[in-house]
Coordinates of C-alpha atoms and ligand atoms in Angstrom, one line a residue:
X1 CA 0.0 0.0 0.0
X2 CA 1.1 3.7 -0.8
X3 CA 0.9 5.5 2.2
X4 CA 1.4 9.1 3.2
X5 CA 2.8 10.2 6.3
X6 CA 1.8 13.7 7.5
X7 CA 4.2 14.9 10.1
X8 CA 6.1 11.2 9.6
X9 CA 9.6 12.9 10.3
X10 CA 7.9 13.6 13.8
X11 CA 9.3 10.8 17.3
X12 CA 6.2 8.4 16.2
X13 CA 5.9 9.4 12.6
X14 CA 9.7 8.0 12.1
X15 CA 9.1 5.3 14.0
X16 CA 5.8 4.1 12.0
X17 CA 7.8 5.0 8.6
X18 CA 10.5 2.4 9.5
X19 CA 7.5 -0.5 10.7
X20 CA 5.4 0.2 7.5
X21 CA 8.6 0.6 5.0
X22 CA 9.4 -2.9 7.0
X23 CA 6.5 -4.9 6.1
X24 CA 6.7 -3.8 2.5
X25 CA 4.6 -0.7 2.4
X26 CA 5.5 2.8 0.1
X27 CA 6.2 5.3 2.2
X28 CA 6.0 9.4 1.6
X29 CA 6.4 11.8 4.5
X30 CA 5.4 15.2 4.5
X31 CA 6.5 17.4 7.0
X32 CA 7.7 21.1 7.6
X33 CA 10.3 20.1 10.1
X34 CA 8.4 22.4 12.6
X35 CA 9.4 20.2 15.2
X36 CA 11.7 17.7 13.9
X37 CA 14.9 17.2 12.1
X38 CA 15.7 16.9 8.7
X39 CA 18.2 13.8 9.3
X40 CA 15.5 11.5 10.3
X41 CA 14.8 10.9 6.8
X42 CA 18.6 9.6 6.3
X43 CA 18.1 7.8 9.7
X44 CA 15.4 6.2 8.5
X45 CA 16.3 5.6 4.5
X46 CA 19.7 3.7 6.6
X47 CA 17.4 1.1 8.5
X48 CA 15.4 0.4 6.0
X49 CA 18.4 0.6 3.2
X50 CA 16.3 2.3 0.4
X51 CA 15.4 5.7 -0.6
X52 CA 12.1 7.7 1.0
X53 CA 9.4 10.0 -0.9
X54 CA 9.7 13.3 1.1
X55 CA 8.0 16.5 0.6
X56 CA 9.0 20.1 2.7
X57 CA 5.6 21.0 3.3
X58 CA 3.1 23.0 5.6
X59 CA -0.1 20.5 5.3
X60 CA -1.6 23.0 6.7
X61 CA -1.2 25.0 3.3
X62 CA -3.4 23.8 1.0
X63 CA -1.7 25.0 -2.4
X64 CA 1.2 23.1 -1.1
X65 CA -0.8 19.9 -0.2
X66 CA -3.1 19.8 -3.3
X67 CA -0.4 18.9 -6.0
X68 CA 1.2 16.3 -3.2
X69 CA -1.9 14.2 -2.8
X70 CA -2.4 14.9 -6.6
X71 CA 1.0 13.0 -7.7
X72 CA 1.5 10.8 -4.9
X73 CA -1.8 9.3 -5.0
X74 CA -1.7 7.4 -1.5
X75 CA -3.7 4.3 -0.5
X76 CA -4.1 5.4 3.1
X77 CA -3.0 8.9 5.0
X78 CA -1.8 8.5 8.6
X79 CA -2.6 12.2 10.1
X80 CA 0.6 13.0 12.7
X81 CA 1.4 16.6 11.8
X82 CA 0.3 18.4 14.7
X83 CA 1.6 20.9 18.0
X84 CA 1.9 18.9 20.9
X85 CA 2.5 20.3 24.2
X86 CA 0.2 20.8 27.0
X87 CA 1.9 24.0 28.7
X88 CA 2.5 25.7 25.2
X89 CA -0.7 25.4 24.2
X90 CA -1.9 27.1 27.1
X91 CA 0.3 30.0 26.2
X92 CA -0.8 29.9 23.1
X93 CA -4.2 28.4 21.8
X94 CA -4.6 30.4 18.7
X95 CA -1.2 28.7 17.6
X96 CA -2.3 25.7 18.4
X97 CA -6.0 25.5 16.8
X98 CA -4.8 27.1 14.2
X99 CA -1.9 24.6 13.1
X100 CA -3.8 21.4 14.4
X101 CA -7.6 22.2 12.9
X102 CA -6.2 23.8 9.9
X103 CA -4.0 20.7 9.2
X104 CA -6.7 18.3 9.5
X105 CA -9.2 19.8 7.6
X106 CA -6.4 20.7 4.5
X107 CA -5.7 17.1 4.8
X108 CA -9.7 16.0 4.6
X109 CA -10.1 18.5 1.5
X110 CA -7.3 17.6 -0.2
X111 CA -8.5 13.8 0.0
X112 CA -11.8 14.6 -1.4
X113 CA -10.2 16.4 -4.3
X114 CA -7.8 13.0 -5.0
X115 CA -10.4 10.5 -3.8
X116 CA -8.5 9.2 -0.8
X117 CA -10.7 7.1 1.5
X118 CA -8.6 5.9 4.2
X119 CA -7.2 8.2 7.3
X120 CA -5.6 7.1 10.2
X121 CA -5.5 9.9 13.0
X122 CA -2.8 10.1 16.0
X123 CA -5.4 11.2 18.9
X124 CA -4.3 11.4 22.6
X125 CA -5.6 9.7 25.9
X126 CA -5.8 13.5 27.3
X127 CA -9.3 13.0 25.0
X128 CA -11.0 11.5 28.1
X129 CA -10.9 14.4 30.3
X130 CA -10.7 14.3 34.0
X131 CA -13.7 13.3 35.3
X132 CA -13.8 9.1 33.8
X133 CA -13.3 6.4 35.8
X134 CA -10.1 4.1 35.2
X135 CA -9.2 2.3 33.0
X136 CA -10.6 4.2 29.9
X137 CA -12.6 2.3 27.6
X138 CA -13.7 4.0 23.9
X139 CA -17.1 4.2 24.8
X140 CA -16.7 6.4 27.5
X141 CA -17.6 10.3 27.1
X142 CA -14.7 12.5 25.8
X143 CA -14.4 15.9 27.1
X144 CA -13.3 17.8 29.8
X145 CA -10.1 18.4 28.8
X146 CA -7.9 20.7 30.9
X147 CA -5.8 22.3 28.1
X148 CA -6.3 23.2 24.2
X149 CA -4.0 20.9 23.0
X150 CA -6.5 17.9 24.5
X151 CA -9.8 20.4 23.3
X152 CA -7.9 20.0 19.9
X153 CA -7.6 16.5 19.2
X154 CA -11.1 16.8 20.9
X155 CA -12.6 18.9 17.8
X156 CA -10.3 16.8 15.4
X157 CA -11.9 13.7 16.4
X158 CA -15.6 15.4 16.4
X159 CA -14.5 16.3 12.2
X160 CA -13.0 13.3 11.2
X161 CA -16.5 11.0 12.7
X162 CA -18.5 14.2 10.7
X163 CA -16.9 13.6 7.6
X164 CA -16.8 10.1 7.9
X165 CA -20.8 10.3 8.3
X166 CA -21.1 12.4 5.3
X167 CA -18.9 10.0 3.0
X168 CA -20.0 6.3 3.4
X169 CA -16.9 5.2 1.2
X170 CA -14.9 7.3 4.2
X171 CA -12.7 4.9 6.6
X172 CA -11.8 6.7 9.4
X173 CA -9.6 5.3 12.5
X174 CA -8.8 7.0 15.6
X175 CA -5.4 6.0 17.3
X176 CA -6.2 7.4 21.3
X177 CA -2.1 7.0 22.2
X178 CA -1.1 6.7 26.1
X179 CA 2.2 7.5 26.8
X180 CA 4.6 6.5 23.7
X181 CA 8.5 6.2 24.8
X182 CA 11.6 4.0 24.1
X183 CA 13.2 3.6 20.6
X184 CA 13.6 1.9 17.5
X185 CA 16.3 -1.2 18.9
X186 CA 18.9 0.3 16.1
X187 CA 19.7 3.7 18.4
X188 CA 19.5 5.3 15.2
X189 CA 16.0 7.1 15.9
X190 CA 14.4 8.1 19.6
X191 CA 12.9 11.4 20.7
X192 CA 14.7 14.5 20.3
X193 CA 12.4 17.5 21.9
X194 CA 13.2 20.9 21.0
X195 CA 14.4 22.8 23.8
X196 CA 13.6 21.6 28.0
X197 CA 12.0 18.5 27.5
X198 CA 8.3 18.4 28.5
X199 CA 7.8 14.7 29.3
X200 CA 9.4 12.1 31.8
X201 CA 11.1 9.6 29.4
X202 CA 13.1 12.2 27.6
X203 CA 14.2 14.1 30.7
X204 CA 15.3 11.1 32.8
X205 CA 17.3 10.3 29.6
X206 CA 18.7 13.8 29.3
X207 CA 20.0 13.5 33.2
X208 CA 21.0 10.4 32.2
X209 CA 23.6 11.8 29.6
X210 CA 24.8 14.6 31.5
X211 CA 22.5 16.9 29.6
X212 CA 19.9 18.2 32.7
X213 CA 21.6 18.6 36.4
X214 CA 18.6 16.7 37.8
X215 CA 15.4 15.9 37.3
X216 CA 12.3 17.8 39.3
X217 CA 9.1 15.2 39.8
X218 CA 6.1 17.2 40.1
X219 CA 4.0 15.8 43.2
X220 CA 4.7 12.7 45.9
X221 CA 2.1 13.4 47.6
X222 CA -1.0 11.7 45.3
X223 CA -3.3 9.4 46.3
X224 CA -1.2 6.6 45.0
X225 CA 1.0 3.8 45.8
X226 CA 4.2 6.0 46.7
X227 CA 2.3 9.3 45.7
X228 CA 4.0 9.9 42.1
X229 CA 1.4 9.8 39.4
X230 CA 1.3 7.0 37.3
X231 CA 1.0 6.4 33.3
X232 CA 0.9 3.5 30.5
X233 CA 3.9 3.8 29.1
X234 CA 4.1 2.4 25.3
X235 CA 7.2 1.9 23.6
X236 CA 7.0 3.4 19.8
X237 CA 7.8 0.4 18.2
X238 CA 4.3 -1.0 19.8
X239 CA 2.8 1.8 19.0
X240 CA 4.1 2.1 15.6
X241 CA 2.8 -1.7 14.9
X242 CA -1.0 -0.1 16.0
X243 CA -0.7 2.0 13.1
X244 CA 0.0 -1.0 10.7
X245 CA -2.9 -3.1 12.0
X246 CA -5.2 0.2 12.2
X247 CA -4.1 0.9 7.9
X248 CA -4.9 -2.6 7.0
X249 CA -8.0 -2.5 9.4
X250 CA -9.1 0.7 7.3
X251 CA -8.4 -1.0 3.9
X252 CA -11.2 -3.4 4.9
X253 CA -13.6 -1.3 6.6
X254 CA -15.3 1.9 6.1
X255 CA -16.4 4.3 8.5
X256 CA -15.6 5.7 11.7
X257 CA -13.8 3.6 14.7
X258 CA -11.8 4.6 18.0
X259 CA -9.0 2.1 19.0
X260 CA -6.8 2.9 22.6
X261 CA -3.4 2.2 22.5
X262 CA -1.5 1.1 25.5
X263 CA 0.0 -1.7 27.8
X264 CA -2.9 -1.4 30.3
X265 CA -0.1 -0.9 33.5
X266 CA 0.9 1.6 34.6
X267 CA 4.4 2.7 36.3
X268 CA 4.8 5.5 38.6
X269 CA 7.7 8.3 38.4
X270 CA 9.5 6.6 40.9
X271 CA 9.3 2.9 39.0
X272 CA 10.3 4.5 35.8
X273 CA 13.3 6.3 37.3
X274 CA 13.9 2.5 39.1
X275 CA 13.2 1.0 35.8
X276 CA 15.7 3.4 34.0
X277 CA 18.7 3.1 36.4
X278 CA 18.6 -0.7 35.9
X279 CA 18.6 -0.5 32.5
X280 CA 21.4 2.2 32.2
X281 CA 23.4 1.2 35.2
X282 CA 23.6 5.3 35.2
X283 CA 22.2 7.0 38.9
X284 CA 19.2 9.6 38.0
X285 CA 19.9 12.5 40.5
X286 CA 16.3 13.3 41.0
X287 CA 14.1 16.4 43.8
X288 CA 10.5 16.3 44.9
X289 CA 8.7 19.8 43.8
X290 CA 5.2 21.0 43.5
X291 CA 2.2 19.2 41.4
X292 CA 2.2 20.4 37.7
X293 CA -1.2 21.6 36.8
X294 CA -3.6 19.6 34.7
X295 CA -2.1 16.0 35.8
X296 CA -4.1 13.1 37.0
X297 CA -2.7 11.0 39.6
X298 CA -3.3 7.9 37.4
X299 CA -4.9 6.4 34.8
X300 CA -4.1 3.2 31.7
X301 CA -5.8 1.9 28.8
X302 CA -8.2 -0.8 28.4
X303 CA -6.9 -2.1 25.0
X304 CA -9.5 -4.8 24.7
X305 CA -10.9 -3.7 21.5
X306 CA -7.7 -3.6 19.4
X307 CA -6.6 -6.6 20.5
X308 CA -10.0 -7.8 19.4
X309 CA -10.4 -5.9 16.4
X310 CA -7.4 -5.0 15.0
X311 CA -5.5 -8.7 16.5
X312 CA -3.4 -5.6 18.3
X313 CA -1.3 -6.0 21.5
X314 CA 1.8 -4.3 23.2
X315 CA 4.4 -6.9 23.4
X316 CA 7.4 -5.3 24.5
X317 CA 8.7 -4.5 28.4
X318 CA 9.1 -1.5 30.6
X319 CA 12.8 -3.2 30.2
X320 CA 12.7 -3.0 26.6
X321 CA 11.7 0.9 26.6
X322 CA 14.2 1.9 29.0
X323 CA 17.0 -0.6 27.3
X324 CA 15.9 1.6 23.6
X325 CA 15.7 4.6 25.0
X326 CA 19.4 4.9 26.5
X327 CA 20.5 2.9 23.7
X328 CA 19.5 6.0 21.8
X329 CA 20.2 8.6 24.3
X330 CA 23.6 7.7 24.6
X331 CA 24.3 6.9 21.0
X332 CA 23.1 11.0 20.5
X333 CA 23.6 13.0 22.8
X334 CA 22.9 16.0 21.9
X335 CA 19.5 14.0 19.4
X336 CA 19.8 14.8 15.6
X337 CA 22.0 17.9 16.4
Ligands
NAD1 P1 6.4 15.3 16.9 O1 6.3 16.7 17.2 O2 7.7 14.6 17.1 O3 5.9 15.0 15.4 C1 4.9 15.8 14.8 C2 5.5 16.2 13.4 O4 4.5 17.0 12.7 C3 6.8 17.0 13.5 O5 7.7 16.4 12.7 C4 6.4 18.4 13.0 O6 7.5 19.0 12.4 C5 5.2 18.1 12.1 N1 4.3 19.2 11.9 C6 3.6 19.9 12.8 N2 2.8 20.8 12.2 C7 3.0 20.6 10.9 C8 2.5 21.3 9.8 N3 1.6 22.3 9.9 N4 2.9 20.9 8.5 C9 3.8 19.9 8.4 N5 4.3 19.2 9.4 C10 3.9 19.6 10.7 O7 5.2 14.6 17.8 P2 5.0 13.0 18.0 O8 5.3 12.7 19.4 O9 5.6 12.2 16.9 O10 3.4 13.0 17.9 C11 2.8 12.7 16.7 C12 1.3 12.9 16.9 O11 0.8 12.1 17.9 C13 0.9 14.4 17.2 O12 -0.3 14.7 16.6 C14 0.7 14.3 18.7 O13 -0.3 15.2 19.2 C15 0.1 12.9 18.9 N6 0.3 12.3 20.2 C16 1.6 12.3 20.7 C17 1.8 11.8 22.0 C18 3.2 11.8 22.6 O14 3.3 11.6 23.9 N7 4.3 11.8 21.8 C19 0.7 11.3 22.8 C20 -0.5 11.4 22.3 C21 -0.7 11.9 21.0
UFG2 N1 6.8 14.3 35.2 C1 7.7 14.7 36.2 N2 8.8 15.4 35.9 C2 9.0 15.8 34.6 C3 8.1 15.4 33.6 C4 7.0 14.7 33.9 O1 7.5 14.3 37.4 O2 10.0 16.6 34.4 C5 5.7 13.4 35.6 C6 4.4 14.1 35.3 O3 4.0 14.9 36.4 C7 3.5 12.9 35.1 C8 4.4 11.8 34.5 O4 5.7 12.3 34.8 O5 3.0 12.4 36.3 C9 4.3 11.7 33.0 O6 4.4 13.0 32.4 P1 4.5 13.2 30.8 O7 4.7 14.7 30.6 O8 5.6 12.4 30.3 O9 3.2 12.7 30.2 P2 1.7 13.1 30.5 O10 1.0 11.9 31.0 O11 1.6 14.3 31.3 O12 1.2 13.5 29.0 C10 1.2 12.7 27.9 C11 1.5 13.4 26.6 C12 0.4 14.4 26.3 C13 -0.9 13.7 26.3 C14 -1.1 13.0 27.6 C15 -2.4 12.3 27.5 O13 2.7 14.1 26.7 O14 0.7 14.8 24.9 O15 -0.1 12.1 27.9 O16 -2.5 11.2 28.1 F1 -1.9 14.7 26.1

């Protein structure tokens, strides 16, 4: 299958590239490199040892998008392209509707125009708001959400089911990710955040490498086992295989359908930073400080229906995704730089 890869030189986009590419599917990426790095591509073309369709592109732009979809006629488009951080989107919403809407409804009218059928969109556990019980199941209500990025992939997910209803021959599926870490087992792609990094995984493996002094965990005093919040954790490689089974799933079936992905356990701060140190053999210098705003103490997956569905499960260790993501950390320190 051809398959088009908006935002695919992104941390999960490369990672999908490499597991589709690998089980025999065309791959084209588009991306502006708003957030990413231009030597992904060559870090990808190396593990798979063959060339890449790429195209510089703002899909939000849709005089730049038109003539893509036009000559690359893809199968099947997996929707990544989008802003993703909770405390910038706070700063600044307009950016972040802006960038995410705009590319997702570019992306829609541009398929109409080329007769594209199939979509595959990365949406986000922050989806279910804070008011469901645990774990979250796809039926429950969405909503809720406690910063625009979450309201975003809210609204995205409300447009896609809309156009999906409008267009029978539409097949729409909605990947709800948990908390993707680790790296491909090469070291030769991992996450490389621009700047501070937001998330756990990548700052325990920048204090890891010398790159942070220490790392700050927000809260030990939640209602939970030893009062650090707790997360499914999903290595990318898992992750990326979801996307696989969610593309052939869509070749078969039309309309619109929800599918969570995650391991269904969770691990607190404290277990990862356990977890990591074993894995590493390298001591994570670590402080309490105050709650961040917006988290949850806990919450995980139920998973049921991809593994139903789609034949869909996370196989691989909180071993494994601390083993991949030093592997890459220390192969690069400074990332793509
Ligand atoms: P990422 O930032 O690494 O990748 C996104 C890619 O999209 C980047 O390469 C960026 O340059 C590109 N992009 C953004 N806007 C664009 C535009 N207008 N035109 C062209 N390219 C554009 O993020 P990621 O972690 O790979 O996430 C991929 C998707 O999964 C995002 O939609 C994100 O919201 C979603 N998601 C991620 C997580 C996570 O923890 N990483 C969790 C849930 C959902
Ligand atoms: N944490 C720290 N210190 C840090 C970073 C994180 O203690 O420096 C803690 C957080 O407080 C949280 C846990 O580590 O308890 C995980 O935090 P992350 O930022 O790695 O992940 P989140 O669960 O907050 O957010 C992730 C994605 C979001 C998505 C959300 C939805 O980053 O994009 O899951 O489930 F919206």
């Amino acid at each position: 299958m051809k398959i088009l890869l908006a935002g695919g030189a992104g941390y999960i986009g490369s990672h999908t590239a490499v597991e589709l590419a690998q089980k025999g599917h065309e791959i084209i990426i588009v991306d502006n490199y708003s957030n990413s790095s231009k030597k992904v591509i060559d870090r990808i073309e190396k593990i798979i040892s063959r060339p890449l369709e790429v195209f510089e592109a703002d899909i939000k732009d849709k005089e730049s998008m038109q003539p893509i979809m036009k000559e690359t006629k893809p199968d099947c488009i997996i929707h990544l392209a989008g802003l993703k951080a909770v405390g910038e989107s706070i700063e600044n919403p307009v950016e972040y509707y802006r960038n995410n809407i705009d590319t997702t409804l570019t992306l829609l009218e541009c398929m109409k125009e080329s007769s594209v059928k199939r979509i595959v969109f990365s949406s986000s556990a922050t989806v279910y708001g804070e008011e469901n019980p645990i774990p979250y199941v796809e039926t429950m209500k969405k909503g809720n959400c406690s910063n625009p990025y979450g309201w975003t992939k809210y609204m995205m997910e409300q447009i896609l089911e809309d156009a999906a209803c409008a267009d029978k021959e539409l097949s729409v599926v909605i990947l709800r990710y948990f908390n993707p870490i680790g790296a491909h087992i090469s070291g030769e792609i991992g996450e490389d955040p621009q700047g501070v990094p937001n998330n756990l995984m990548p700052y325990i493996a920048q204090t890891a490498v010398g790159r942070r002094e220490h790392l700050t965990i927000f809260g030990n005093d939640y209602p939970t086992k030893d009062g650090t919040c707790r997360r499914d954790y999903i290595h990318v490689m898992d992750l990326a295989n979801g996307h696989l089974k969610a593309v052939e799933y869509a070749e078969n079936n039309k309309g619109f359908d929800v599918f969570n992905l995650g391991t269904g356990e969770p691990y607190s701060v404290l277990e990862m930073i356990n977890a990591f140190e074993k894995a590493s053999g390298v001591k994570i210098k670590y402080e309490f400080g105050n709650r961040r705003a917006g988290d949850l103490p806990e919450y995980w997956a139920d998973s049921k229906k991809a593994q139903e569905i789609l034949g869909w499960k996370a196989v691989r260790t909180i071993e494994d995704m601390c083993r991949d993501t030093w592997n890459w950390q220390k192969n690069n320190p400074v990332g793509y730089a």
